[in-house]
Amino acid sequence: MGEYWDRYGRRTTVCHRWSPRLKLVATLLLIAVAVTVPVEYWPVQGVLACLVFTAHSLARIPVAYLLRRLAIFLPMLFLLSISVPASQAFRSGWEIMAAVMIRGTLAFCAALWLVNVMPFDQLLVTLRRLRVSDVFIAILAFMYRYFFVLWDELEKMVTARRARTLGRVGLATRWKSSASLIAMLLIRAMGRAERVHGAMCARGWDGRVRTLEE
């Protein structure tokens, strides 16, 4: 991938100098409040939005960077929330949909702020100091590492498809081809995971992820 999630994590702004525990706890607290406060209390949601965007400003995270991430996240959130009105009374369904959109956006922006003021290795160390399960930390570390590996694999597969079709395919064919690519990527991911796990066990893997700060 051209950009990493924590590309601004090594800066020296006010937010970056805060204690790692403070940053993590504050983010989790804000997300918890955002997803539990009823949508009727819209002033609270407004205050949370102001806090999130003020934090982004203090961390000097570019607005263009935030908007690009939202442009990817919001369509997926919309597709998830649009199914609510169909299963509820019309008015209450749209209110629930709005609540899902607002809460999801606030939680996403807060999480995006966290990964850009705290390098990922520092996040793992902080979670361990807070006595989070080693299994969860290992899953998080491998997810972060192999997300980029699988993304590169997907880009190669997409490039190969374009080379074979010269980009001249209809929408239905493109959707069918994309589904096949995703299925093939999952199969390759499972095969890679088995090989990596076997190699790790052969090298004495004990289930604990270690970082340079330890």
PDB file of C-alpha atoms in Angstrom:
ATOM      1  CA  MET A   1       0.000   0.000   0.000  1.00  0.00           C
ATOM      2  CA  GLY A   2       1.154   3.507  -0.724  1.00  0.00           C
ATOM      3  CA  GLU A   3       0.151   4.842   2.693  1.00  0.00           C
ATOM      4  CA  TYR A   4       0.247   3.239   6.105  1.00  0.00           C
ATOM      5  CA  TRP A   5      -2.370   3.692   8.770  1.00  0.00           C
ATOM      6  CA  ASP A   6       0.054   5.317  11.218  1.00  0.00           C
ATOM      7  CA  ARG A   7       1.962   7.468   8.752  1.00  0.00           C
ATOM      8  CA  TYR A   8       1.819  10.464  11.171  1.00  0.00           C
ATOM      9  CA  GLY A   9       2.566   8.427  14.295  1.00  0.00           C
ATOM     10  CA  ARG A  10       6.161   9.667  14.751  1.00  0.00           C
ATOM     11  CA  ARG A  11       5.465  13.391  14.929  1.00  0.00           C
ATOM     12  CA  THR A  12       6.141  15.569  17.993  1.00  0.00           C
ATOM     13  CA  THR A  13       2.884  17.478  18.433  1.00  0.00           C
ATOM     14  CA  VAL A  14       1.083  18.022  21.727  1.00  0.00           C
ATOM     15  CA  CYS A  15      -1.053  14.939  21.163  1.00  0.00           C
ATOM     16  CA  HIS A  16       1.938  12.773  20.287  1.00  0.00           C
ATOM     17  CA  ARG A  17       3.636  13.716  23.580  1.00  0.00           C
ATOM     18  CA  TRP A  18       0.739  12.520  25.711  1.00  0.00           C
ATOM     19  CA  SER A  19       1.111   9.326  27.696  1.00  0.00           C
ATOM     20  CA  PRO A  20       0.301   6.263  25.554  1.00  0.00           C
ATOM     21  CA  ARG A  21      -2.114   5.015  28.211  1.00  0.00           C
ATOM     22  CA  LEU A  22      -3.886   8.369  28.279  1.00  0.00           C
ATOM     23  CA  LYS A  23      -4.308   8.349  24.497  1.00  0.00           C
ATOM     24  CA  LEU A  24      -5.631   4.799  24.437  1.00  0.00           C
ATOM     25  CA  VAL A  25      -8.015   5.200  27.385  1.00  0.00           C
ATOM     26  CA  ALA A  26      -9.299   8.563  26.102  1.00  0.00           C
ATOM     27  CA  THR A  27     -10.015   7.095  22.667  1.00  0.00           C
ATOM     28  CA  LEU A  28     -11.806   4.052  24.061  1.00  0.00           C
ATOM     29  CA  LEU A  29     -13.831   6.252  26.409  1.00  0.00           C
ATOM     30  CA  LEU A  30     -14.883   8.563  23.576  1.00  0.00           C
ATOM     31  CA  ILE A  31     -15.895   5.607  21.393  1.00  0.00           C
ATOM     32  CA  ALA A  32     -17.870   4.086  24.272  1.00  0.00           C
ATOM     33  CA  VAL A  33     -19.741   7.343  24.856  1.00  0.00           C
ATOM     34  CA  ALA A  34     -20.368   7.831  21.121  1.00  0.00           C
ATOM     35  CA  VAL A  35     -21.951   4.400  20.658  1.00  0.00           C
ATOM     36  CA  THR A  36     -24.019   4.406  23.864  1.00  0.00           C
ATOM     37  CA  VAL A  37     -25.465   7.931  24.016  1.00  0.00           C
ATOM     38  CA  PRO A  38     -29.003   7.939  22.518  1.00  0.00           C
ATOM     39  CA  VAL A  39     -29.305   9.814  19.239  1.00  0.00           C
ATOM     40  CA  GLU A  40     -31.899  12.110  20.827  1.00  0.00           C
ATOM     41  CA  TYR A  41     -29.087  13.719  22.805  1.00  0.00           C
ATOM     42  CA  TRP A  42     -27.632  15.281  19.681  1.00  0.00           C
ATOM     43  CA  PRO A  43     -25.772  18.063  21.594  1.00  0.00           C
ATOM     44  CA  VAL A  44     -23.596  15.345  23.148  1.00  0.00           C
ATOM     45  CA  GLN A  45     -22.832  13.949  19.695  1.00  0.00           C
ATOM     46  CA  GLY A  46     -21.957  17.474  18.556  1.00  0.00           C
ATOM     47  CA  VAL A  47     -19.569  17.941  21.487  1.00  0.00           C
ATOM     48  CA  LEU A  48     -17.913  14.600  20.725  1.00  0.00           C
ATOM     49  CA  ALA A  49     -17.501  15.585  17.066  1.00  0.00           C
ATOM     50  CA  CYS A  50     -15.870  18.864  18.117  1.00  0.00           C
ATOM     51  CA  LEU A  51     -13.507  16.986  20.439  1.00  0.00           C
ATOM     52  CA  VAL A  52     -12.523  14.525  17.720  1.00  0.00           C
ATOM     53  CA  PHE A  53     -11.828  17.144  15.074  1.00  0.00           C
ATOM     54  CA  THR A  54     -10.003  19.368  17.579  1.00  0.00           C
ATOM     55  CA  ALA A  55      -7.785  16.404  18.439  1.00  0.00           C
ATOM     56  CA  HIS A  56      -7.080  15.846  14.731  1.00  0.00           C
ATOM     57  CA  SER A  57      -6.169  19.517  14.399  1.00  0.00           C
ATOM     58  CA  LEU A  58      -3.831  19.442  17.418  1.00  0.00           C
ATOM     59  CA  ALA A  59      -2.131  16.358  16.004  1.00  0.00           C
ATOM     60  CA  ARG A  60      -1.715  18.176  12.659  1.00  0.00           C
ATOM     61  CA  ILE A  61      -3.370  15.384  10.731  1.00  0.00           C
ATOM     62  CA  PRO A  62      -4.229  16.826   7.284  1.00  0.00           C
ATOM     63  CA  VAL A  63      -7.894  17.267   6.466  1.00  0.00           C
ATOM     64  CA  ALA A  64      -7.319  15.716   3.035  1.00  0.00           C
ATOM     65  CA  TYR A  65      -5.983  12.551   4.694  1.00  0.00           C
ATOM     66  CA  LEU A  66      -9.055  12.347   6.937  1.00  0.00           C
ATOM     67  CA  LEU A  67     -11.436  12.922   4.027  1.00  0.00           C
ATOM     68  CA  ARG A  68      -9.782  10.193   1.933  1.00  0.00           C
ATOM     69  CA  ARG A  69     -10.227   7.708   4.761  1.00  0.00           C
ATOM     70  CA  LEU A  70     -13.838   8.763   5.281  1.00  0.00           C
ATOM     71  CA  ALA A  71     -14.488   8.397   1.546  1.00  0.00           C
ATOM     72  CA  ILE A  72     -13.559   4.723   1.890  1.00  0.00           C
ATOM     73  CA  PHE A  73     -15.319   4.079   5.196  1.00  0.00           C
ATOM     74  CA  LEU A  74     -18.617   5.946   4.801  1.00  0.00           C
ATOM     75  CA  PRO A  75     -19.927   4.003   1.763  1.00  0.00           C
ATOM     76  CA  MET A  76     -19.398   0.729   3.638  1.00  0.00           C
ATOM     77  CA  LEU A  77     -21.103   2.146   6.731  1.00  0.00           C
ATOM     78  CA  PHE A  78     -23.982   3.403   4.585  1.00  0.00           C
ATOM     79  CA  LEU A  79     -24.515  -0.016   3.005  1.00  0.00           C
ATOM     80  CA  LEU A  80     -24.549  -1.532   6.481  1.00  0.00           C
ATOM     81  CA  SER A  81     -27.017   0.971   7.919  1.00  0.00           C
ATOM     82  CA  ILE A  82     -29.382   1.265   4.928  1.00  0.00           C
ATOM     83  CA  SER A  83     -30.849  -2.156   5.701  1.00  0.00           C
ATOM     84  CA  VAL A  84     -32.303  -0.838   8.972  1.00  0.00           C
ATOM     85  CA  PRO A  85     -35.250   1.196   7.539  1.00  0.00           C
ATOM     86  CA  ALA A  86     -36.490  -1.850   5.637  1.00  0.00           C
ATOM     87  CA  SER A  87     -36.797  -3.881   8.838  1.00  0.00           C
ATOM     88  CA  GLN A  88     -38.312  -1.163  11.051  1.00  0.00           C
ATOM     89  CA  ALA A  89     -41.171   1.295  10.956  1.00  0.00           C
ATOM     90  CA  PHE A  90     -40.297   3.956   8.381  1.00  0.00           C
ATOM     91  CA  ARG A  91     -39.599   6.862  10.721  1.00  0.00           C
ATOM     92  CA  SER A  92     -37.892   4.904  13.489  1.00  0.00           C
ATOM     93  CA  GLY A  93     -35.877   3.000  10.881  1.00  0.00           C
ATOM     94  CA  TRP A  94     -34.414   6.158   9.391  1.00  0.00           C
ATOM     95  CA  GLU A  95     -33.662   7.485  12.877  1.00  0.00           C
ATOM     96  CA  ILE A  96     -31.756   4.312  13.706  1.00  0.00           C
ATOM     97  CA  MET A  97     -29.905   4.556  10.391  1.00  0.00           C
ATOM     98  CA  ALA A  98     -28.862   8.136  11.201  1.00  0.00           C
ATOM     99  CA  ALA A  99     -27.704   7.014  14.641  1.00  0.00           C
ATOM    100  CA  VAL A 100     -25.583   4.228  13.128  1.00  0.00           C
ATOM    101  CA  MET A 101     -23.998   6.653  10.655  1.00  0.00           C
ATOM    102  CA  ILE A 102     -23.203   9.256  13.334  1.00  0.00           C
ATOM    103  CA  ARG A 103     -21.867   6.771  15.860  1.00  0.00           C
ATOM    104  CA  GLY A 104     -19.843   4.874  13.277  1.00  0.00           C
ATOM    105  CA  THR A 105     -18.281   8.049  11.889  1.00  0.00           C
ATOM    106  CA  LEU A 106     -17.310   9.331  15.347  1.00  0.00           C
ATOM    107  CA  ALA A 107     -15.841   5.973  16.356  1.00  0.00           C
ATOM    108  CA  PHE A 108     -13.901   5.687  13.088  1.00  0.00           C
ATOM    109  CA  CYS A 109     -12.473   9.220  13.365  1.00  0.00           C
ATOM    110  CA  ALA A 110     -11.442   8.599  16.975  1.00  0.00           C
ATOM    111  CA  ALA A 111      -9.715   5.325  16.057  1.00  0.00           C
ATOM    112  CA  LEU A 112      -8.030   7.010  13.082  1.00  0.00           C
ATOM    113  CA  TRP A 113      -6.707   9.715  15.411  1.00  0.00           C
ATOM    114  CA  LEU A 114      -5.302   7.087  17.774  1.00  0.00           C
ATOM    115  CA  VAL A 115      -3.346   5.182  15.119  1.00  0.00           C
ATOM    116  CA  ASN A 116      -1.871   8.469  13.868  1.00  0.00           C
ATOM    117  CA  VAL A 117      -0.650   9.681  17.266  1.00  0.00           C
ATOM    118  CA  MET A 118       0.590   6.307  18.534  1.00  0.00           C
ATOM    119  CA  PRO A 119       2.870   4.043  16.458  1.00  0.00           C
ATOM    120  CA  PHE A 120       1.555   0.512  16.219  1.00  0.00           C
ATOM    121  CA  ASP A 121       4.408  -1.068  18.177  1.00  0.00           C
ATOM    122  CA  GLN A 122       3.754   1.421  20.983  1.00  0.00           C
ATOM    123  CA  LEU A 123       0.088   0.460  20.936  1.00  0.00           C
ATOM    124  CA  LEU A 124       0.997  -3.205  21.438  1.00  0.00           C
ATOM    125  CA  VAL A 125       3.269  -2.360  24.378  1.00  0.00           C
ATOM    126  CA  THR A 126       0.552  -0.207  25.952  1.00  0.00           C
ATOM    127  CA  LEU A 127      -2.022  -2.980  25.610  1.00  0.00           C
ATOM    128  CA  ARG A 128       0.358  -5.425  27.282  1.00  0.00           C
ATOM    129  CA  ARG A 129       0.990  -3.009  30.159  1.00  0.00           C
ATOM    130  CA  LEU A 130      -2.770  -2.767  30.605  1.00  0.00           C
ATOM    131  CA  ARG A 131      -2.730  -6.584  30.927  1.00  0.00           C
ATOM    132  CA  VAL A 132      -4.663  -7.281  27.756  1.00  0.00           C
ATOM    133  CA  SER A 133      -4.617 -10.946  26.713  1.00  0.00           C
ATOM    134  CA  ASP A 134      -1.497 -12.042  24.811  1.00  0.00           C
ATOM    135  CA  VAL A 135      -3.749 -13.883  22.365  1.00  0.00           C
ATOM    136  CA  PHE A 136      -5.581 -10.667  21.457  1.00  0.00           C
ATOM    137  CA  ILE A 137      -2.292  -8.777  21.088  1.00  0.00           C
ATOM    138  CA  ALA A 138      -0.901 -11.501  18.820  1.00  0.00           C
ATOM    139  CA  ILE A 139      -4.032 -11.445  16.651  1.00  0.00           C
ATOM    140  CA  LEU A 140      -3.813  -7.652  16.390  1.00  0.00           C
ATOM    141  CA  ALA A 141      -0.116  -7.740  15.486  1.00  0.00           C
ATOM    142  CA  PHE A 142      -0.548 -10.386  12.783  1.00  0.00           C
ATOM    143  CA  MET A 143      -3.625  -8.649  11.382  1.00  0.00           C
ATOM    144  CA  TYR A 144      -1.644  -5.416  10.998  1.00  0.00           C
ATOM    145  CA  ARG A 145       1.379  -7.136   9.479  1.00  0.00           C
ATOM    146  CA  TYR A 146      -0.385  -9.373   7.000  1.00  0.00           C
ATOM    147  CA  PHE A 147      -3.029  -6.873   5.960  1.00  0.00           C
ATOM    148  CA  PHE A 148      -0.377  -5.156   3.841  1.00  0.00           C
ATOM    149  CA  VAL A 149       0.935  -8.477   2.528  1.00  0.00           C
ATOM    150  CA  LEU A 150      -2.537  -9.521   1.398  1.00  0.00           C
ATOM    151  CA  TRP A 151      -3.236  -6.060  -0.001  1.00  0.00           C
ATOM    152  CA  ASP A 152      -0.115  -6.327  -2.188  1.00  0.00           C
ATOM    153  CA  GLU A 153      -1.254  -9.791  -3.273  1.00  0.00           C
ATOM    154  CA  LEU A 154      -4.669  -8.399  -4.209  1.00  0.00           C
ATOM    155  CA  GLU A 155      -3.095  -5.571  -6.220  1.00  0.00           C
ATOM    156  CA  LYS A 156      -1.054  -8.104  -8.198  1.00  0.00           C
ATOM    157  CA  MET A 157      -4.178 -10.154  -8.915  1.00  0.00           C
ATOM    158  CA  VAL A 158      -6.115  -7.066 -10.042  1.00  0.00           C
ATOM    159  CA  THR A 159      -3.220  -6.016 -12.295  1.00  0.00           C
ATOM    160  CA  ALA A 160      -3.121  -9.490 -13.844  1.00  0.00           C
ATOM    161  CA  ARG A 161      -6.880  -9.389 -14.488  1.00  0.00           C
ATOM    162  CA  ARG A 162      -6.623  -6.006 -16.179  1.00  0.00           C
ATOM    163  CA  ALA A 163      -3.777  -7.277 -18.355  1.00  0.00           C
ATOM    164  CA  ARG A 164      -5.907 -10.215 -19.500  1.00  0.00           C
ATOM    165  CA  THR A 165      -9.071  -8.228 -20.201  1.00  0.00           C
ATOM    166  CA  LEU A 166      -7.507  -4.888 -21.226  1.00  0.00           C
ATOM    167  CA  GLY A 167     -10.110  -3.253 -18.990  1.00  0.00           C
ATOM    168  CA  ARG A 168     -12.952  -3.932 -21.457  1.00  0.00           C
ATOM    169  CA  VAL A 169     -15.471  -5.827 -19.340  1.00  0.00           C
ATOM    170  CA  GLY A 170     -19.082  -5.133 -18.416  1.00  0.00           C
ATOM    171  CA  LEU A 171     -20.311  -4.371 -14.929  1.00  0.00           C
ATOM    172  CA  ALA A 172     -21.781  -7.848 -14.350  1.00  0.00           C
ATOM    173  CA  THR A 173     -18.576  -9.521 -15.509  1.00  0.00           C
ATOM    174  CA  ARG A 174     -16.532  -7.202 -13.324  1.00  0.00           C
ATOM    175  CA  TRP A 175     -18.590  -8.068 -10.231  1.00  0.00           C
ATOM    176  CA  LYS A 176     -18.294 -11.785 -10.964  1.00  0.00           C
ATOM    177  CA  SER A 177     -14.569 -11.465 -11.516  1.00  0.00           C
ATOM    178  CA  SER A 178     -14.163  -9.478  -8.290  1.00  0.00           C
ATOM    179  CA  ALA A 179     -15.981 -12.186  -6.329  1.00  0.00           C
ATOM    180  CA  SER A 180     -13.623 -14.783  -7.811  1.00  0.00           C
ATOM    181  CA  LEU A 181     -10.611 -12.648  -6.881  1.00  0.00           C
ATOM    182  CA  ILE A 182     -11.779 -12.352  -3.276  1.00  0.00           C
ATOM    183  CA  ALA A 183     -12.376 -16.109  -3.046  1.00  0.00           C
ATOM    184  CA  MET A 184      -8.938 -16.828  -4.487  1.00  0.00           C
ATOM    185  CA  LEU A 185      -7.363 -14.306  -2.103  1.00  0.00           C
ATOM    186  CA  LEU A 186      -8.966 -16.054   0.885  1.00  0.00           C
ATOM    187  CA  ILE A 187      -7.650 -19.419  -0.302  1.00  0.00           C
ATOM    188  CA  ARG A 188      -4.146 -17.995  -0.708  1.00  0.00           C
ATOM    189  CA  ALA A 189      -4.384 -16.305   2.700  1.00  0.00           C
ATOM    190  CA  MET A 190      -5.279 -19.609   4.375  1.00  0.00           C
ATOM    191  CA  GLY A 191      -2.386 -21.363   2.660  1.00  0.00           C
ATOM    192  CA  ARG A 192       0.025 -18.592   3.626  1.00  0.00           C
ATOM    193  CA  ALA A 193      -1.216 -18.653   7.234  1.00  0.00           C
ATOM    194  CA  GLU A 194      -0.578 -22.399   7.509  1.00  0.00           C
ATOM    195  CA  ARG A 195       2.945 -22.043   6.111  1.00  0.00           C
ATOM    196  CA  VAL A 196       3.777 -19.097   8.369  1.00  0.00           C
ATOM    197  CA  HIS A 197       2.410 -20.863  11.450  1.00  0.00           C
ATOM    198  CA  GLY A 198       4.443 -23.967  10.681  1.00  0.00           C
ATOM    199  CA  ALA A 199       7.611 -21.892  10.260  1.00  0.00           C
ATOM    200  CA  MET A 200       6.939 -20.002  13.512  1.00  0.00           C
ATOM    201  CA  CYS A 201       6.422 -23.211  15.486  1.00  0.00           C
ATOM    202  CA  ALA A 202       9.656 -24.615  14.034  1.00  0.00           C
ATOM    203  CA  ARG A 203      11.478 -21.519  15.346  1.00  0.00           C
ATOM    204  CA  GLY A 204      10.121 -21.818  18.884  1.00  0.00           C
ATOM    205  CA  TRP A 205       7.033 -19.589  18.781  1.00  0.00           C
ATOM    206  CA  ASP A 206       5.585 -19.376  22.320  1.00  0.00           C
ATOM    207  CA  GLY A 207       2.488 -17.286  21.596  1.00  0.00           C
ATOM    208  CA  ARG A 208       3.946 -13.959  22.761  1.00  0.00           C
ATOM    209  CA  VAL A 209       4.587 -11.030  20.409  1.00  0.00           C
ATOM    210  CA  ARG A 210       7.717  -9.082  21.316  1.00  0.00           C
ATOM    211  CA  THR A 211       8.538  -5.525  20.269  1.00  0.00           C
ATOM    212  CA  LEU A 212      11.765  -3.520  20.196  1.00  0.00           C
ATOM    213  CA  GLU A 213      10.659  -1.521  23.247  1.00  0.00           C
ATOM    214  CA  GLU A 214      10.630  -4.618  25.460  1.00  0.00           C
TER     215      GLU A 214
END
